[in-house]
């Protein structure tokens, strides 16, 4: 599969016939989203087109994805690099590829999915979760907002529930996520749950999957329509010096904005 045979710094990729397993692998950073992870995942998803009919996206046992890499943002801010280097479009494009690509995408969630991690979850066609998984949007704690996540999350669970997650910043359980439709199936043994789904999905043909995905995407152009507003809002909050100061302080000290020095 071309690029699927390459070595990656932030991912672990393996191929099982026409199924591609992609594991986010930044254990020292809580599986945070770095520029490198975005670039590598985009390359893998492009390489899967026409050769994979299912893409399984996984995290680590204790954390699926913790969101933006605050250490990377801190370094840019404290080095005085321009905020425009924080470009949200490549990540939005990765999520759009997960949602619209010519393959079935499965998010297999164990542990914690937070902030931008919810974007990966909401973008996938099927979401399978371990019973102990949790889901949260913490952005407003730092004056941010899940601007690019929301088009994907609203598409999956509706505005009211996405709004509730955004405003409360509190994690919800896998059982609650299942009830709300963010998760499609949940078991204590999520590995077995994934295996059962793949046994069925292996029977589908690649051409039929690609044709269906094109049709389904054509029924709803909401992700493409929302993109300019989402990027603009994301750039605004990540260009705010006060927000960047809060992020840098948290990355440096572990203290939240309301906690004293």
mmCIF file of C-alpha atoms in Angstrom:
data_model
loop_
_atom_site.group_PDB
_atom_site.id
_atom_site.type_symbol
_atom_site.label_atom_id
_atom_site.label_comp_id
_atom_site.label_asym_id
_atom_site.label_seq_id
_atom_site.Cartn_x
_atom_site.Cartn_y
_atom_site.Cartn_z
ATOM 1 C CA UNK A 1 0.000 0.000 0.000
ATOM 2 C CA UNK A 2 2.831 2.422 -0.647
ATOM 3 C CA UNK A 3 2.948 4.859 2.247
ATOM 4 C CA UNK A 4 1.398 2.273 4.551
ATOM 5 C CA UNK A 5 4.739 0.468 4.504
ATOM 6 C CA UNK A 6 6.632 3.548 5.697
ATOM 7 C CA UNK A 7 7.772 4.215 9.260
ATOM 8 C CA UNK A 8 5.970 6.974 11.165
ATOM 9 C CA UNK A 9 6.918 9.017 14.207
ATOM 10 C CA UNK A 10 3.399 9.552 15.596
ATOM 11 C CA UNK A 11 1.451 6.574 14.250
ATOM 12 C CA UNK A 12 1.569 2.805 14.183
ATOM 13 C CA UNK A 13 0.131 1.498 10.915
ATOM 14 C CA UNK A 14 -0.561 -2.077 9.916
ATOM 15 C CA UNK A 15 -2.439 -3.692 7.067
ATOM 16 C CA UNK A 16 -4.618 -6.798 7.284
ATOM 17 C CA UNK A 17 -5.651 -7.500 3.687
ATOM 18 C CA UNK A 18 -7.892 -4.560 2.777
ATOM 19 C CA UNK A 19 -8.272 -3.240 6.313
ATOM 20 C CA UNK A 20 -5.852 -0.603 7.579
ATOM 21 C CA UNK A 21 -5.298 -0.183 11.332
ATOM 22 C CA UNK A 22 -3.942 3.213 12.354
ATOM 23 C CA UNK A 23 -2.965 3.805 15.982
ATOM 24 C CA UNK A 24 -2.265 7.308 17.257
ATOM 25 C CA UNK A 25 0.993 6.816 19.123
ATOM 26 C CA UNK A 26 2.367 9.723 21.133
ATOM 27 C CA UNK A 27 2.440 8.120 24.597
ATOM 28 C CA UNK A 28 4.660 10.787 26.179
ATOM 29 C CA UNK A 29 2.261 13.526 25.040
ATOM 30 C CA UNK A 30 -1.071 11.920 25.925
ATOM 31 C CA UNK A 31 -1.684 11.297 22.230
ATOM 32 C CA UNK A 32 -1.977 15.039 21.685
ATOM 33 C CA UNK A 33 -2.450 16.359 18.161
ATOM 34 C CA UNK A 34 0.803 17.736 16.756
ATOM 35 C CA UNK A 35 1.563 19.120 13.310
ATOM 36 C CA UNK A 36 3.509 15.940 12.623
ATOM 37 C CA UNK A 37 0.608 13.684 13.562
ATOM 38 C CA UNK A 38 -1.737 15.603 11.270
ATOM 39 C CA UNK A 39 0.669 15.380 8.334
ATOM 40 C CA UNK A 40 1.332 11.674 8.837
ATOM 41 C CA UNK A 41 -2.335 10.782 9.235
ATOM 42 C CA UNK A 42 -3.236 12.765 6.119
ATOM 43 C CA UNK A 43 -0.605 10.812 4.165
ATOM 44 C CA UNK A 44 -1.915 7.461 5.407
ATOM 45 C CA UNK A 45 -5.520 8.312 4.578
ATOM 46 C CA UNK A 46 -4.517 9.363 1.064
ATOM 47 C CA UNK A 47 -2.591 6.115 0.629
ATOM 48 C CA UNK A 48 -5.652 4.107 1.703
ATOM 49 C CA UNK A 49 -7.789 5.400 -1.165
ATOM 50 C CA UNK A 50 -8.471 2.628 -3.624
ATOM 51 C CA UNK A 51 -6.645 -0.035 -1.596
ATOM 52 C CA UNK A 52 -8.423 -0.156 1.781
ATOM 53 C CA UNK A 53 -12.126 -0.587 2.330
ATOM 54 C CA UNK A 54 -11.983 -0.107 6.117
ATOM 55 C CA UNK A 55 -9.743 2.223 8.148
ATOM 56 C CA UNK A 56 -9.672 1.606 11.899
ATOM 57 C CA UNK A 57 -8.441 4.567 13.955
ATOM 58 C CA UNK A 58 -7.309 3.705 17.488
ATOM 59 C CA UNK A 59 -5.518 5.346 20.373
ATOM 60 C CA UNK A 60 -3.680 3.996 23.379
ATOM 61 C CA UNK A 61 -5.417 1.915 26.070
ATOM 62 C CA UNK A 62 -5.667 4.840 28.498
ATOM 63 C CA UNK A 63 -6.100 7.746 26.094
ATOM 64 C CA UNK A 64 -7.541 7.903 22.601
ATOM 65 C CA UNK A 65 -6.525 11.525 22.011
ATOM 66 C CA UNK A 66 -6.191 14.409 24.483
ATOM 67 C CA UNK A 67 -6.617 17.235 21.961
ATOM 68 C CA UNK A 68 -4.243 19.935 20.787
ATOM 69 C CA UNK A 69 -0.587 19.695 21.770
ATOM 70 C CA UNK A 70 -0.295 22.545 24.276
ATOM 71 C CA UNK A 71 3.465 22.065 24.495
ATOM 72 C CA UNK A 72 3.768 22.715 20.775
ATOM 73 C CA UNK A 73 1.571 25.809 21.075
ATOM 74 C CA UNK A 74 3.567 27.000 24.105
ATOM 75 C CA UNK A 75 6.835 26.691 22.199
ATOM 76 C CA UNK A 76 5.505 28.757 19.302
ATOM 77 C CA UNK A 77 4.122 31.405 21.639
ATOM 78 C CA UNK A 78 7.211 31.743 23.835
ATOM 79 C CA UNK A 79 9.526 31.748 20.809
ATOM 80 C CA UNK A 80 7.538 34.691 19.439
ATOM 81 C CA UNK A 81 6.526 32.890 16.274
ATOM 82 C CA UNK A 82 3.427 34.321 14.548
ATOM 83 C CA UNK A 83 0.074 32.829 15.540
ATOM 84 C CA UNK A 84 -0.731 32.218 11.873
ATOM 85 C CA UNK A 85 1.507 29.177 12.132
ATOM 86 C CA UNK A 86 -1.408 27.614 14.021
ATOM 87 C CA UNK A 87 -3.277 26.637 10.852
ATOM 88 C CA UNK A 88 -6.438 24.599 11.528
ATOM 89 C CA UNK A 89 -7.141 23.674 7.907
ATOM 90 C CA UNK A 90 -4.940 20.536 7.664
ATOM 91 C CA UNK A 91 -6.679 19.001 10.693
ATOM 92 C CA UNK A 92 -10.138 19.918 9.408
ATOM 93 C CA UNK A 93 -9.184 18.281 6.107
ATOM 94 C CA UNK A 94 -8.116 15.082 7.909
ATOM 95 C CA UNK A 95 -11.465 14.918 9.696
ATOM 96 C CA UNK A 96 -13.282 15.619 6.437
ATOM 97 C CA UNK A 97 -11.341 12.803 4.778
ATOM 98 C CA UNK A 98 -12.364 10.440 7.590
ATOM 99 C CA UNK A 99 -15.985 11.471 7.101
ATOM 100 C CA UNK A 100 -16.041 11.555 3.307
ATOM 101 C CA UNK A 101 -13.264 9.248 2.092
ATOM 102 C CA UNK A 102 -14.040 6.190 -0.068
ATOM 103 C CA UNK A 103 -13.713 3.743 2.825
ATOM 104 C CA UNK A 104 -15.509 2.923 6.066
ATOM 105 C CA UNK A 105 -13.840 4.640 9.008
ATOM 106 C CA UNK A 106 -14.076 3.210 12.512
ATOM 107 C CA UNK A 107 -13.004 5.016 15.676
ATOM 108 C CA UNK A 108 -12.077 2.463 18.342
ATOM 109 C CA UNK A 109 -12.029 4.470 21.564
ATOM 110 C CA UNK A 110 -10.470 3.303 24.796
ATOM 111 C CA UNK A 111 -9.665 5.660 27.641
ATOM 112 C CA UNK A 112 -10.072 9.417 27.254
ATOM 113 C CA UNK A 113 -11.107 11.351 24.163
ATOM 114 C CA UNK A 114 -10.929 15.111 24.700
ATOM 115 C CA UNK A 115 -11.196 18.334 22.678
ATOM 116 C CA UNK A 116 -9.745 17.696 19.214
ATOM 117 C CA UNK A 117 -9.903 13.996 19.986
ATOM 118 C CA UNK A 118 -13.681 14.324 19.725
ATOM 119 C CA UNK A 119 -13.158 15.565 16.168
ATOM 120 C CA UNK A 120 -11.589 12.233 15.215
ATOM 121 C CA UNK A 121 -14.446 10.376 16.911
ATOM 122 C CA UNK A 122 -17.269 12.408 15.393
ATOM 123 C CA UNK A 123 -15.765 12.312 11.900
ATOM 124 C CA UNK A 124 -15.725 8.513 11.669
ATOM 125 C CA UNK A 125 -18.547 6.468 10.160
ATOM 126 C CA UNK A 126 -18.693 4.028 13.080
ATOM 127 C CA UNK A 127 -17.644 4.612 16.692
ATOM 128 C CA UNK A 128 -16.928 1.654 18.981
ATOM 129 C CA UNK A 129 -15.970 2.262 22.606
ATOM 130 C CA UNK A 130 -14.722 0.471 25.654
ATOM 131 C CA UNK A 131 -17.129 0.841 28.579
ATOM 132 C CA UNK A 132 -14.582 2.892 30.545
ATOM 133 C CA UNK A 133 -14.003 5.445 27.761
ATOM 134 C CA UNK A 134 -14.877 9.098 28.392
ATOM 135 C CA UNK A 135 -15.602 11.985 26.027
ATOM 136 C CA UNK A 136 -15.147 15.712 26.724
ATOM 137 C CA UNK A 137 -14.682 19.172 25.255
ATOM 138 C CA UNK A 138 -12.429 21.225 27.543
ATOM 139 C CA UNK A 139 -11.682 24.175 25.271
ATOM 140 C CA UNK A 140 -13.720 26.887 27.025
ATOM 141 C CA UNK A 141 -11.662 26.395 30.185
ATOM 142 C CA UNK A 142 -8.853 28.180 28.314
ATOM 143 C CA UNK A 143 -11.023 30.716 26.464
ATOM 144 C CA UNK A 144 -10.982 28.574 23.333
ATOM 145 C CA UNK A 145 -13.854 26.865 21.534
ATOM 146 C CA UNK A 146 -14.170 23.577 19.612
ATOM 147 C CA UNK A 147 -14.742 25.534 16.417
ATOM 148 C CA UNK A 148 -13.542 22.879 13.994
ATOM 149 C CA UNK A 149 -14.924 19.976 16.025
ATOM 150 C CA UNK A 150 -18.486 21.292 16.151
ATOM 151 C CA UNK A 151 -19.497 20.769 12.486
ATOM 152 C CA UNK A 152 -18.609 17.085 12.839
ATOM 153 C CA UNK A 153 -20.087 16.721 16.321
ATOM 154 C CA UNK A 154 -23.343 18.513 15.476
ATOM 155 C CA UNK A 155 -23.662 16.297 12.399
ATOM 156 C CA UNK A 156 -23.487 13.258 14.673
ATOM 157 C CA UNK A 157 -25.404 14.192 17.853
ATOM 158 C CA UNK A 158 -27.221 17.453 17.083
ATOM 159 C CA UNK A 159 -26.649 21.019 18.241
ATOM 160 C CA UNK A 160 -28.223 20.824 21.704
ATOM 161 C CA UNK A 161 -26.020 17.998 22.973
ATOM 162 C CA UNK A 162 -22.896 19.380 21.285
ATOM 163 C CA UNK A 163 -23.667 22.738 22.907
ATOM 164 C CA UNK A 164 -24.062 21.068 26.307
ATOM 165 C CA UNK A 165 -20.700 19.313 26.008
ATOM 166 C CA UNK A 166 -19.051 22.580 24.950
ATOM 167 C CA UNK A 167 -20.494 24.693 27.762
ATOM 168 C CA UNK A 168 -20.115 22.249 30.660
ATOM 169 C CA UNK A 169 -16.604 21.052 29.660
ATOM 170 C CA UNK A 170 -17.408 17.948 31.721
ATOM 171 C CA UNK A 171 -16.623 14.439 30.428
ATOM 172 C CA UNK A 172 -19.478 12.107 29.613
ATOM 173 C CA UNK A 173 -19.295 8.350 29.993
ATOM 174 C CA UNK A 174 -19.315 5.830 27.189
ATOM 175 C CA UNK A 175 -22.844 4.845 28.251
ATOM 176 C CA UNK A 176 -24.001 8.471 27.921
ATOM 177 C CA UNK A 177 -22.198 8.826 24.594
ATOM 178 C CA UNK A 178 -23.980 5.687 23.383
ATOM 179 C CA UNK A 179 -27.345 7.088 24.406
ATOM 180 C CA UNK A 180 -26.608 10.369 22.618
ATOM 181 C CA UNK A 181 -25.401 8.696 19.417
ATOM 182 C CA UNK A 182 -21.771 9.761 19.653
ATOM 183 C CA UNK A 183 -20.930 6.075 20.136
ATOM 184 C CA UNK A 184 -22.580 3.338 18.072
ATOM 185 C CA UNK A 185 -21.704 0.338 20.245
ATOM 186 C CA UNK A 186 -20.002 -0.159 23.587
ATOM 187 C CA UNK A 187 -18.671 -3.176 25.490
ATOM 188 C CA UNK A 188 -16.222 -3.938 28.275
ATOM 189 C CA UNK A 189 -14.165 -5.865 25.724
ATOM 190 C CA UNK A 190 -14.022 -3.374 22.878
ATOM 191 C CA UNK A 191 -11.423 -5.449 21.041
ATOM 192 C CA UNK A 192 -14.002 -8.205 20.678
ATOM 193 C CA UNK A 193 -16.598 -5.628 19.649
ATOM 194 C CA UNK A 194 -14.274 -4.393 16.902
ATOM 195 C CA UNK A 195 -13.567 -7.952 15.755
ATOM 196 C CA UNK A 196 -17.292 -8.703 15.399
ATOM 197 C CA UNK A 197 -17.853 -5.564 13.325
ATOM 198 C CA UNK A 198 -14.905 -6.309 11.047
ATOM 199 C CA UNK A 199 -16.144 -9.854 10.415
ATOM 200 C CA UNK A 200 -19.274 -8.336 8.893
ATOM 201 C CA UNK A 201 -17.623 -5.400 7.133
ATOM 202 C CA UNK A 202 -15.115 -7.676 5.389
ATOM 203 C CA UNK A 203 -18.020 -8.993 3.310
ATOM 204 C CA UNK A 204 -18.619 -5.616 1.684
ATOM 205 C CA UNK A 205 -17.050 -4.720 -1.639
ATOM 206 C CA UNK A 206 -14.700 -1.784 -2.024
ATOM 207 C CA UNK A 207 -16.529 -0.387 -5.048
ATOM 208 C CA UNK A 208 -19.876 -0.494 -3.271
ATOM 209 C CA UNK A 209 -18.464 1.240 -0.201
ATOM 210 C CA UNK A 210 -16.884 4.028 -2.255
ATOM 211 C CA UNK A 211 -20.064 4.519 -4.276
ATOM 212 C CA UNK A 212 -22.192 4.679 -1.135
ATOM 213 C CA UNK A 213 -19.864 7.155 0.576
ATOM 214 C CA UNK A 214 -19.984 9.475 -2.451
ATOM 215 C CA UNK A 215 -23.772 9.331 -2.396
ATOM 216 C CA UNK A 216 -24.021 9.871 1.363
ATOM 217 C CA UNK A 217 -21.671 12.867 1.244
ATOM 218 C CA UNK A 218 -23.761 14.357 -1.542
ATOM 219 C CA UNK A 219 -26.872 14.259 0.623
ATOM 220 C CA UNK A 220 -25.364 16.679 3.143
ATOM 221 C CA UNK A 221 -22.781 19.340 2.289
ATOM 222 C CA UNK A 222 -22.734 20.695 5.850
ATOM 223 C CA UNK A 223 -19.079 19.933 6.527
ATOM 224 C CA UNK A 224 -17.884 21.773 3.432
ATOM 225 C CA UNK A 225 -20.273 24.671 4.055
ATOM 226 C CA UNK A 226 -19.182 25.049 7.689
ATOM 227 C CA UNK A 227 -15.465 24.938 6.947
ATOM 228 C CA UNK A 228 -14.778 28.679 6.313
ATOM 229 C CA UNK A 229 -16.590 29.736 9.508
ATOM 230 C CA UNK A 230 -14.928 26.988 11.541
ATOM 231 C CA UNK A 231 -11.428 27.918 10.367
ATOM 232 C CA UNK A 232 -12.033 31.622 10.974
ATOM 233 C CA UNK A 233 -13.315 31.016 14.512
ATOM 234 C CA UNK A 234 -10.447 28.645 15.304
ATOM 235 C CA UNK A 235 -7.832 31.118 14.086
ATOM 236 C CA UNK A 236 -9.444 33.875 16.168
ATOM 237 C CA UNK A 237 -9.256 32.006 19.475
ATOM 238 C CA UNK A 238 -5.778 30.614 18.847
ATOM 239 C CA UNK A 239 -4.511 34.094 17.903
ATOM 240 C CA UNK A 240 -5.742 35.699 21.121
ATOM 241 C CA UNK A 241 -2.643 36.509 23.247
ATOM 242 C CA UNK A 242 -4.597 35.957 26.483
ATOM 243 C CA UNK A 243 -5.605 32.471 25.385
ATOM 244 C CA UNK A 244 -2.073 31.657 24.296
ATOM 245 C CA UNK A 245 -0.779 32.873 27.659
ATOM 246 C CA UNK A 246 -3.218 30.570 29.461
ATOM 247 C CA UNK A 247 -2.137 27.627 27.317
ATOM 248 C CA UNK A 248 1.568 28.376 27.828
ATOM 249 C CA UNK A 249 1.118 28.690 31.584
ATOM 250 C CA UNK A 250 -0.769 25.403 31.779
ATOM 251 C CA UNK A 251 1.838 23.620 29.655
ATOM 252 C CA UNK A 252 4.619 25.034 31.841
ATOM 253 C CA UNK A 253 3.047 24.609 35.310
ATOM 254 C CA UNK A 254 0.001 22.344 34.995
ATOM 255 C CA UNK A 255 -2.167 25.069 36.542
ATOM 256 C CA UNK A 256 -5.567 25.914 35.113
ATOM 257 C CA UNK A 257 -6.434 29.562 34.339
ATOM 258 C CA UNK A 258 -8.422 30.029 37.583
ATOM 259 C CA UNK A 259 -5.614 28.670 39.774
ATOM 260 C CA UNK A 260 -3.136 31.070 41.357
ATOM 261 C CA UNK A 261 0.568 30.969 40.605
#
